[in-house]
Tab-separated table of C-alpha atoms and ligand atoms in Angstrom:
chain	number	residue	atom	x	y	z
A	1050	MET	CA	15.304	-51.270	78.554
A	1051	THR	CA	13.524	-50.532	75.480
A	1052	GLN	CA	15.079	-47.548	73.603
A	1053	PRO	CA	12.502	-44.842	72.505
A	1054	PRO	CA	12.057	-44.601	68.538
A	1055	THR	CA	14.376	-41.975	67.207
A	1056	SER	CA	12.428	-39.240	65.273
A	1057	SER	CA	15.624	-37.402	63.864
A	1058	VAL	CA	15.990	-37.583	60.245
A	1059	ALA	CA	19.639	-36.725	60.565
A	1060	THR	CA	20.361	-40.287	60.857
A	1061	LEU	CA	18.794	-41.159	57.585
A	1062	SER	CA	21.030	-42.731	54.988
A	1063	GLN	CA	21.295	-41.610	51.205
A	1064	ASP	CA	18.997	-44.594	50.547
A	1065	ASP	CA	16.341	-43.578	52.923
A	1066	LEU	CA	16.451	-40.020	51.575
A	1067	LYS	CA	15.975	-41.485	48.009
A	1068	THR	CA	12.882	-43.477	49.569
A	1069	LEU	CA	11.518	-40.256	51.011
A	1070	VAL	CA	11.582	-38.165	47.827
A	1071	GLY	CA	10.205	-41.038	45.899
A	1072	GLN	CA	7.399	-41.321	48.031
A	1073	ALA	CA	6.863	-37.531	48.340
A	1074	ALA	CA	6.458	-37.380	44.464
A	1075	LEU	CA	3.288	-39.450	44.587
A	1076	ARG	CA	1.496	-36.278	45.313
A	1077	TYR	CA	2.312	-34.980	41.857
A	1078	VAL	CA	0.526	-38.008	40.068
A	1079	VAL	CA	-2.573	-37.090	38.690
A	1080	PRO	CA	-5.426	-39.774	39.311
A	1081	GLY	CA	-6.615	-41.195	36.012
A	1082	ASP	CA	-3.537	-40.083	33.982
A	1083	ILE	CA	-0.454	-41.633	32.633
A	1084	VAL	CA	2.727	-40.688	34.293
A	1085	GLY	CA	6.012	-40.445	32.851
A	1086	VAL	CA	8.795	-42.360	34.650
A	1087	GLY	CA	12.387	-41.678	34.638
A	1088	THR	CA	15.347	-44.043	35.369
A	1089	GLY	CA	17.677	-44.692	38.340
A	1090	SER	CA	17.915	-45.639	41.941
A	1091	THR	CA	15.865	-42.738	43.198
A	1092	VAL	CA	13.250	-43.466	40.595
A	1093	ASN	CA	13.052	-47.048	41.547
A	1094	LYS	CA	11.943	-45.979	45.047
A	1095	PHE	CA	9.197	-43.845	43.185
A	1096	ILE	CA	8.039	-46.752	41.096
A	1097	ASP	CA	7.936	-48.986	44.223
A	1098	ALA	CA	5.632	-46.371	45.733
A	1099	LEU	CA	3.643	-45.938	42.674
A	1100	ALA	CA	2.589	-49.624	42.894
A	1101	GLY	CA	0.461	-48.591	45.829
A	1102	MET	CA	-1.680	-46.428	43.761
A	1103	LYS	CA	-1.369	-48.466	40.429
A	1104	ASP	CA	-5.334	-48.825	40.481
A	1105	GLN	CA	-5.787	-44.866	40.428
A	1106	ILE	CA	-3.629	-44.363	37.232
A	1107	LYS	CA	-3.925	-45.538	33.642
A	1108	GLY	CA	-0.280	-46.546	33.303
A	1109	ALA	CA	3.217	-45.112	32.633
A	1110	VAL	CA	5.436	-43.968	29.860
A	1111	SER	CA	8.910	-45.094	30.584
A	1112	SER	CA	12.306	-43.721	29.867
A	1113	SER	CA	14.282	-46.925	29.678
A	1114	LEU	CA	14.002	-50.556	29.422
A	1115	ALA	CA	14.986	-51.146	33.012
A	1116	SER	CA	12.279	-48.961	34.317
A	1117	THR	CA	9.719	-50.573	31.966
A	1118	GLU	CA	10.815	-54.033	33.396
A	1119	ARG	CA	10.264	-52.595	37.016
A	1120	LEU	CA	7.099	-51.092	36.225
A	1121	GLN	CA	5.540	-54.048	34.572
A	1122	ALA	CA	6.881	-56.441	37.200
A	1123	LEU	CA	4.816	-54.309	39.675
A	1124	GLY	CA	1.683	-54.716	37.519
A	1125	ILE	CA	1.766	-51.219	35.921
A	1126	GLN	CA	0.968	-50.888	32.356
A	1127	VAL	CA	3.629	-49.226	30.115
A	1128	PHE	CA	2.291	-47.240	27.118
A	1129	ASP	CA	4.506	-46.538	24.053
A	1130	SER	CA	5.216	-42.656	24.010
A	1131	ASN	CA	4.046	-42.410	20.534
A	1132	ASP	CA	0.495	-43.428	21.782
A	1133	VAL	CA	0.455	-40.596	24.156
A	1134	ALA	CA	0.165	-36.944	23.093
A	1135	GLU	CA	0.909	-35.290	26.425
A	1136	LEU	CA	1.784	-36.336	30.166
A	1137	SER	CA	0.704	-34.211	32.956
A	1138	VAL	CA	3.891	-34.942	34.941
A	1139	TYR	CA	7.232	-36.570	34.418
A	1140	ILE	CA	9.102	-37.941	37.530
A	1141	ASP	CA	12.744	-38.437	37.369
A	1142	GLY	CA	16.201	-38.170	39.302
A	1143	ALA	CA	19.441	-36.100	38.216
A	1144	ASP	CA	23.019	-36.501	38.637
A	1145	GLU	CA	23.205	-32.765	39.286
A	1146	ILE	CA	20.668	-29.962	39.741
A	1147	ASP	CA	21.317	-26.408	40.280
A	1148	HIS	CA	19.393	-23.447	41.612
A	1149	GLN	CA	17.549	-22.803	38.408
A	1150	GLY	CA	16.235	-26.368	37.860
A	1151	TYR	CA	18.998	-27.118	35.164
A	1152	MET	CA	20.348	-30.615	35.446
A	1153	VAL	CA	22.965	-32.957	34.462
A	1154	LYS	CA	21.356	-36.471	33.538
A	1155	GLY	CA	22.483	-39.794	31.887
A	1156	GLY	CA	24.561	-41.398	34.760
A	1157	GLY	CA	22.301	-44.498	34.037
A	1158	ALA	CA	22.738	-43.947	30.296
A	1159	ALA	CA	19.072	-43.288	29.699
A	1160	LEU	CA	19.361	-39.590	28.798
A	1161	THR	CA	17.859	-39.755	25.268
A	1162	ARG	CA	14.640	-41.475	26.392
A	1163	GLU	CA	14.600	-39.237	29.424
A	1164	LYS	CA	14.687	-36.176	27.318
A	1165	ILE	CA	12.117	-37.259	24.955
A	1166	VAL	CA	9.713	-38.228	27.996
A	1167	ALA	CA	10.352	-34.940	29.475
A	1168	ALA	CA	9.662	-32.847	26.368
A	1169	GLN	CA	6.058	-34.579	26.164
A	1170	SER	CA	5.325	-33.587	29.764
A	1171	ARG	CA	3.854	-30.563	31.095
A	1172	GLN	CA	5.682	-30.737	34.459
A	1173	PHE	CA	9.089	-32.141	35.295
A	1174	VAL	CA	9.455	-33.103	38.878
A	1175	CYS	CA	13.129	-34.052	39.832
A	1176	ILE	CA	13.553	-36.192	42.797
A	1177	ALA	CA	17.164	-36.221	44.352
A	1178	ASP	CA	19.105	-36.389	47.533
A	1179	GLU	CA	20.909	-33.163	48.673
A	1180	SER	CA	24.210	-34.317	47.278
A	1181	LYS	CA	22.961	-33.728	43.872
A	1182	LEU	CA	22.274	-29.852	44.338
A	1183	VAL	CA	25.190	-27.887	42.950
A	1184	GLN	CA	26.055	-24.110	42.298
A	1185	THR	CA	27.145	-24.981	38.770
A	1186	LEU	CA	26.929	-27.864	36.548
A	1187	GLY	CA	29.864	-29.900	35.419
A	1188	ARG	CA	31.349	-31.496	38.604
A	1189	PHE	CA	29.557	-34.954	37.624
A	1190	PRO	CA	30.996	-36.304	34.331
A	1191	LEU	CA	28.659	-35.078	31.674
A	1192	PRO	CA	27.183	-37.976	29.797
A	1193	VAL	CA	26.695	-37.596	25.912
A	1194	GLU	CA	25.034	-40.211	23.873
A	1195	VAL	CA	26.708	-40.526	20.423
A	1196	ILE	CA	26.659	-42.512	17.113
A	1197	PRO	CA	29.587	-44.866	17.616
A	1198	MET	CA	31.325	-43.578	14.316
A	1199	ALA	CA	31.478	-40.022	15.706
A	1200	ALA	CA	32.655	-40.767	19.012
A	1201	GLN	CA	36.429	-39.901	18.647
A	1202	ARG	CA	35.622	-36.541	16.739
A	1203	ILE	CA	33.082	-35.598	19.446
A	1204	MET	CA	35.672	-36.431	22.301
A	1205	ARG	CA	38.275	-34.266	20.348
A	1206	GLN	CA	35.876	-31.455	20.251
A	1207	PHE	CA	35.224	-31.643	23.891
A	1208	GLU	CA	39.073	-31.762	24.500
A	1209	ALA	CA	39.487	-28.660	22.385
A	1210	MET	CA	37.248	-26.759	25.068
A	1211	GLY	CA	39.756	-27.740	27.686
A	1212	ALA	CA	37.737	-30.883	28.794
A	1213	GLN	CA	38.531	-34.428	29.060
A	1214	ALA	CA	36.303	-37.042	27.319
A	1215	ARG	CA	36.105	-40.899	27.658
A	1216	LEU	CA	34.021	-43.522	25.991
A	1217	ARG	CA	32.027	-45.298	28.718
A	1218	LEU	CA	32.760	-48.940	29.034
A	1219	LYS	CA	31.022	-51.984	30.499
A	1220	ASP	CA	32.727	-55.233	31.182
A	1221	GLY	CA	35.790	-53.906	28.889
A	1222	ALA	CA	33.797	-52.914	25.868
A	1223	PRO	CA	31.969	-49.691	24.930
A	1224	LEU	CA	28.534	-49.587	26.732
A	1225	VAL	CA	25.672	-49.902	24.378
A	1226	THR	CA	22.582	-47.955	25.249
A	1227	ASP	CA	18.934	-49.085	24.847
A	1228	ASN	CA	19.105	-47.123	21.561
A	1229	GLY	CA	22.231	-48.957	20.211
A	1230	GLN	CA	24.516	-45.952	20.678
A	1231	HIS	CA	27.550	-45.205	22.819
A	1232	ILE	CA	28.013	-42.717	25.684
A	1233	VAL	CA	30.929	-40.289	26.090
A	1234	ASP	CA	31.549	-38.860	29.631
A	1235	VAL	CA	33.215	-35.554	29.891
A	1236	THR	CA	34.954	-33.946	32.874
A	1237	GLY	CA	36.577	-30.540	33.499
A	1238	LEU	CA	33.470	-28.616	32.234
A	1239	GLN	CA	31.986	-25.469	34.003
A	1240	ILE	CA	28.676	-25.086	32.473
A	1241	THR	CA	27.795	-21.667	33.262
A	1242	ASP	CA	25.283	-21.032	30.607
A	1243	PRO	CA	23.284	-24.349	30.387
A	1244	LEU	CA	20.887	-23.367	27.779
A	1245	ALA	CA	23.643	-22.179	25.211
A	1246	PHE	CA	25.714	-25.138	25.990
A	1247	GLU	CA	22.820	-27.673	25.425
A	1248	THR	CA	22.216	-25.767	22.169
A	1249	GLN	CA	25.594	-25.758	20.982
A	1250	VAL	CA	26.494	-29.330	21.535
A	1251	SER	CA	23.203	-30.731	20.514
A	1252	GLN	CA	24.235	-29.527	16.907
A	1253	TRP	CA	27.461	-31.342	16.627
A	1254	PRO	CA	27.357	-34.241	14.181
A	1255	GLY	CA	26.881	-37.532	15.762
A	1256	VAL	CA	25.653	-36.334	18.894
A	1257	VAL	CA	22.390	-37.976	19.982
A	1258	THR	CA	21.711	-36.335	23.135
A	1259	VAL	CA	23.737	-34.149	25.576
A	1260	GLY	CA	23.081	-34.937	29.191
A	1261	VAL	CA	22.284	-31.086	30.076
A	1262	PHE	CA	18.685	-30.729	30.646
A	1263	ALA	CA	18.266	-26.926	30.199
A	1264	HIS	CA	15.483	-26.778	27.622
A	1265	GLN	CA	13.777	-29.634	29.492
A	1266	LYS	CA	14.631	-28.387	32.951
A	1267	ALA	CA	12.689	-29.358	36.170
A	1268	GLN	CA	9.791	-27.041	37.268
A	1269	VAL	CA	9.889	-28.675	40.787
A	1270	CYS	CA	12.856	-30.560	42.798
A	1271	LEU	CA	11.975	-32.691	45.775
A	1272	LEU	CA	15.189	-32.682	47.552
A	1273	GLY	CA	15.881	-35.220	50.304
A	1274	THR	CA	17.798	-33.333	53.157
A	1275	ALA	CA	18.983	-34.175	56.618
A	1276	THR	CA	15.854	-32.104	57.910
A	1277	GLY	CA	13.346	-33.863	55.512
A	1278	VAL	CA	12.049	-33.291	52.146
A	1279	LYS	CA	12.401	-29.639	50.783
A	1280	THR	CA	10.348	-28.554	47.737
A	1281	LEU	CA	12.320	-26.243	45.242
A	1282	THR	CA	10.180	-24.589	42.561
A	1283	PHE	CA	11.917	-22.833	39.521
B	178	5RP	C1	19.714	-41.999	34.385
B	178	5RP	C2	19.698	-40.738	34.976
B	178	5RP	C3	19.219	-40.745	36.396
B	178	5RP	O1	18.247	-39.903	36.785
B	178	5RP	C4	20.451	-40.048	37.257
B	178	5RP	O2	21.508	-40.828	36.854
B	178	5RP	C5	20.335	-40.185	38.832
B	178	5RP	O3	20.317	-41.582	39.216
B	178	5RP	P1	20.162	-41.965	40.640
B	178	5RP	O4	18.896	-41.687	41.138
B	178	5RP	O5	20.632	-43.395	40.583
B	178	5RP	O6	21.199	-41.218	41.409
B	178	5RP	O7	19.879	-39.597	34.469
B	178	5RP	O8	20.161	-41.944	33.173
């Protein structure tokens, strides 16, 4: 006997939720504009969906070499951020987002370019599955992009705050970002004042970018949940 189609979203996987929010983000894309595009597995779903309306947009500004490759493979033109004064919207994922729209980002090591594109965008729309929503930032290891010669000193500064810091490795060697720098991942933090924390750590010599996005927070979060996509506004 043929089974009736199931309509319950409760059975959706995390991957399905990422697809849903990636598709839902299309309604924030302004026809005729250049769209800011983030990095990561959730954004990959958005890029795939964006390909369906590529003839309605001018193109994209991308936050990583990986996203650039994916956009170009789908026939979407990628512009240099220097050639675009302002973007109407930036769509990106997050490793954590709190109830004020403050985020931790950089799990994919693209935080510096993500912050640059976010800063040139009028609106940041975060797309995430519900596992990313937290009360207080800090559970996910905080990525910090650093100039390699400053890495040990920066790790000691975090340890003096009571945290633990490690250099991110890839294939046994320090991971090298798109910008030729290294990543330090910091655990044991409770970031209760994201704005002050971002301001403070950004001033340490050798820090390129701290993965707290408070000054460039989200205005909207499309959250994939067991009951569908919820829209949070901040
Ligand atoms: C990359 C990022 C990503 O937005 C973040 O890591 C979330 O990725 P995913 O959608 O794969 O969970 O900041 O640097």
